[in-house]
mmCIF file of C-alpha atoms in Angstrom:
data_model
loop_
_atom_site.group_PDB
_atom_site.id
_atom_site.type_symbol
_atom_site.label_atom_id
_atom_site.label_comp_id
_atom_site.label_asym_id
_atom_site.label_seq_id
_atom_site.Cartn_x
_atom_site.Cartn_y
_atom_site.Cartn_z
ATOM 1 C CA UNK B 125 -0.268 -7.717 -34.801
ATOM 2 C CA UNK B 126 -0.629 -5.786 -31.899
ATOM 3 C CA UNK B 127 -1.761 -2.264 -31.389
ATOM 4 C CA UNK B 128 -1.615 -1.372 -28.142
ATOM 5 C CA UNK B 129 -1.702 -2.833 -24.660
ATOM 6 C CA UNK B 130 -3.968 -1.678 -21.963
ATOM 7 C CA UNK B 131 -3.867 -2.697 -18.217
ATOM 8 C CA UNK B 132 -5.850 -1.722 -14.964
ATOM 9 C CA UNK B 133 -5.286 -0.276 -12.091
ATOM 10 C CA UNK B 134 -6.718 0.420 -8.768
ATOM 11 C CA UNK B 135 -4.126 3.922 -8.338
ATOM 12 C CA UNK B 136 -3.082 5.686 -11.192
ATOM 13 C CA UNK B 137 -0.278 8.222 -9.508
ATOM 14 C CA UNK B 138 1.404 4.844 -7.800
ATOM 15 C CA UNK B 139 1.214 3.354 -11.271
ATOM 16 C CA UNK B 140 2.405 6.822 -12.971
ATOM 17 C CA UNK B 141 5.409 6.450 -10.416
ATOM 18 C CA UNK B 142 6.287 2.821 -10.828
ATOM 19 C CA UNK B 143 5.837 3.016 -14.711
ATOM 20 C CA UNK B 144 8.040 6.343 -14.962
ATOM 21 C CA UNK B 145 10.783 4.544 -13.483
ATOM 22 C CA UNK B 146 10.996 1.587 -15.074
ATOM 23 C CA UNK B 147 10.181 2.759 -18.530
ATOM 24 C CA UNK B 148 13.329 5.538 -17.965
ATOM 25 C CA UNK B 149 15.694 2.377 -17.345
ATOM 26 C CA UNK B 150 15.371 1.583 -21.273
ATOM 27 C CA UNK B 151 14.980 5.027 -22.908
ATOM 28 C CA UNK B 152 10.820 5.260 -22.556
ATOM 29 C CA UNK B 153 9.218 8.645 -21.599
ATOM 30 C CA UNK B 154 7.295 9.475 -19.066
ATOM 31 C CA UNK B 155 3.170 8.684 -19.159
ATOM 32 C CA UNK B 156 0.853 11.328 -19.918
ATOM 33 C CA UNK B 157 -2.171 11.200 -18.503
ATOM 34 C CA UNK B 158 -5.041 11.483 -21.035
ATOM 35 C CA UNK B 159 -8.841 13.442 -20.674
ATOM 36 C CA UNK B 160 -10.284 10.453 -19.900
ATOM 37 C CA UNK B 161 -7.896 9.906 -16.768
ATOM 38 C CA UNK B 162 -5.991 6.950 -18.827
ATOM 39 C CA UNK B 163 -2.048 6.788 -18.646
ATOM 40 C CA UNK B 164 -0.416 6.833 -21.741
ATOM 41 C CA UNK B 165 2.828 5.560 -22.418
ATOM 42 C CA UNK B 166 4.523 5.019 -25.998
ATOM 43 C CA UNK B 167 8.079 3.718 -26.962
ATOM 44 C CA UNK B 168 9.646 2.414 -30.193
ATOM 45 C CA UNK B 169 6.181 2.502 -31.878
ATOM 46 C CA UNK B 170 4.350 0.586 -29.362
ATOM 47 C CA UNK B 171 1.423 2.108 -26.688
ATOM 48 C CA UNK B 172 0.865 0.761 -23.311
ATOM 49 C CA UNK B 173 -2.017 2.415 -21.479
ATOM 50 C CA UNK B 174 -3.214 2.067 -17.572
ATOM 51 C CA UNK B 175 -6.393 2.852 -16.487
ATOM 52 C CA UNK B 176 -9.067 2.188 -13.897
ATOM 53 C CA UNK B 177 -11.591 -0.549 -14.994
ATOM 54 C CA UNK B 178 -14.675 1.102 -16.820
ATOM 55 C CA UNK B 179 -16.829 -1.430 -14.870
ATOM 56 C CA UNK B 180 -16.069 0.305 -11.445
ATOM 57 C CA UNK B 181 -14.598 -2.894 -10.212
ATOM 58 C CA UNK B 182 -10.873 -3.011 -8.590
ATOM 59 C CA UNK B 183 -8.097 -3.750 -11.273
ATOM 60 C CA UNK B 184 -6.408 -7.165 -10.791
ATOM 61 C CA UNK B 185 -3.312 -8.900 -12.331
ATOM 62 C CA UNK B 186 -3.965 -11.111 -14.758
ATOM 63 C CA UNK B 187 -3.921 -14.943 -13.304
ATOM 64 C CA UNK B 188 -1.493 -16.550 -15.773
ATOM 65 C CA UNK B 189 -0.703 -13.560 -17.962
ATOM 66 C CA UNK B 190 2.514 -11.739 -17.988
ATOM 67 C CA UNK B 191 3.336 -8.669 -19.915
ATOM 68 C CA UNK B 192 6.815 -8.697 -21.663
ATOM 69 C CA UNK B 193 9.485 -5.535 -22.309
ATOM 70 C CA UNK B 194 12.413 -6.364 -24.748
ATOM 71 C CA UNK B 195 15.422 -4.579 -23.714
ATOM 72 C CA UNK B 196 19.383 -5.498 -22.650
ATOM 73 C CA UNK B 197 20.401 -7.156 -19.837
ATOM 74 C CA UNK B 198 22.098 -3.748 -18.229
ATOM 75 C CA UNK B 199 18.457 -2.346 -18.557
ATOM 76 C CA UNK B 200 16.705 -5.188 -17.294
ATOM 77 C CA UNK B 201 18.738 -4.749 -14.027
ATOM 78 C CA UNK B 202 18.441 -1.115 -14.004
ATOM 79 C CA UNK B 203 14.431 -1.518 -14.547
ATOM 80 C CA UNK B 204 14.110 -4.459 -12.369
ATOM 81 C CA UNK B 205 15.639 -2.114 -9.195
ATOM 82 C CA UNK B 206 13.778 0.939 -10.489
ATOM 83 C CA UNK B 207 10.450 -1.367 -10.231
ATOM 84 C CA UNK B 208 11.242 -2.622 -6.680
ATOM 85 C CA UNK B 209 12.206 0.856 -5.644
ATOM 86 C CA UNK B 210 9.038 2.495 -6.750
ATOM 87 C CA UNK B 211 6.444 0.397 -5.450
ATOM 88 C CA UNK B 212 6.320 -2.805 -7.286
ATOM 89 C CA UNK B 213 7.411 -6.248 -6.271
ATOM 90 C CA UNK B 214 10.235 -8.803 -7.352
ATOM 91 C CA UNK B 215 9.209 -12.163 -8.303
ATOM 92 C CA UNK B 216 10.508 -15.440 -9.685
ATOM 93 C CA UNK B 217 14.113 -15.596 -9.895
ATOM 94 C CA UNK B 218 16.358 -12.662 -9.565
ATOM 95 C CA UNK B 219 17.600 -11.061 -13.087
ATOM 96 C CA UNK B 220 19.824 -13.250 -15.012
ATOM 97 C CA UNK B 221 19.810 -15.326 -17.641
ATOM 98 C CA UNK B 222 17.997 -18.942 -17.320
ATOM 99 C CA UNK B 223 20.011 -21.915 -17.436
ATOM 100 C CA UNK B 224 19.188 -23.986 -20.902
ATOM 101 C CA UNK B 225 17.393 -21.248 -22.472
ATOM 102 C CA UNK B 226 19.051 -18.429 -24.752
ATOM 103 C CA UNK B 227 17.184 -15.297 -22.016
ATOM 104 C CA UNK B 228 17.854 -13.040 -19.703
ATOM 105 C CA UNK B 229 15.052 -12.553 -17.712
ATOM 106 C CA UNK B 230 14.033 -10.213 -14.840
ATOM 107 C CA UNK B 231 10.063 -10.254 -13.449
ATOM 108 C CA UNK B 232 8.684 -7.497 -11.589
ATOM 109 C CA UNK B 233 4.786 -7.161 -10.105
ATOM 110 C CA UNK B 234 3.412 -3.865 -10.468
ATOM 111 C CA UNK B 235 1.710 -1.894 -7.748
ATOM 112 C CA UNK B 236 -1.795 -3.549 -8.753
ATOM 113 C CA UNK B 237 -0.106 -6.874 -9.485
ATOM 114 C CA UNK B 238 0.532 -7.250 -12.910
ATOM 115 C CA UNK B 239 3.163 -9.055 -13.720
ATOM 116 C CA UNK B 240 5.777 -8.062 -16.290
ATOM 117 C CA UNK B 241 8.471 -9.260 -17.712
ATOM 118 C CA UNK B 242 11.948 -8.054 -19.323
ATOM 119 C CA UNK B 243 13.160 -10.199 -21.738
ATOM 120 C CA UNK B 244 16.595 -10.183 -24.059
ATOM 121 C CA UNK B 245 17.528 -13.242 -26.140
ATOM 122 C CA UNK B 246 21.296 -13.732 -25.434
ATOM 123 C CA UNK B 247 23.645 -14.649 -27.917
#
């Protein structure tokens, strides 16, 4: 269904640096950034780009939305301390899995505030 996913931001080296990290804890490359100043990530046949807003107005997390990376529980942790490490922020509850659900979950804010997610299904 999807294509692609595209998020702003407000600094493109801090996000190069926060999304090299994290992406390495589950096997992803590091972003290229494109003519058009865009970084370009892609993994397992999916593309996740970062770039300023075209509108000249400051990027801003989405209010309600939450991106989601599957991946195992040993590279949730390892992303989830690469994140914090390399400018983003923790949030919710710490890594683990969630009590009456079949996840393990670990959420991370980016260094414009995005908030991502990553997800296994347990079991």
């Amino acid at each position: 269904m999807f294509s692609h996913v595209m998020i702003g931001a407000n600094d493109i080296d801090a996000a190069k640096t926060f999304y090299d990290a994290t992406f390495a804890a589950f096997g992803g490359k590091a972003g290229v950034i494109d003519p058009k100043g865009r970084l370009v990530y892609q993994h397992n046949g999916g593309i996740f780009i970062v770039t300023k807003p075209i509108n000249g107005e400051p990027a801003c997390g989405a209010n309600g939305g939450t991106i989601g990376f599957a991946m195992t529980p040993e590279q949730a942790d390892a992303w989830w301390e690469a994140g914090k490490t390399h400018g983003g922020t923790a949030c919710e509850d710490p890594p683990g899995p969630r009590e009456g659900s079949p996840y393990y979950l670990a959420y991370l804010r980016d260094p414009t505030g995005n908030k991502l997610c990553a997800l296994n299904v347990l079991g």
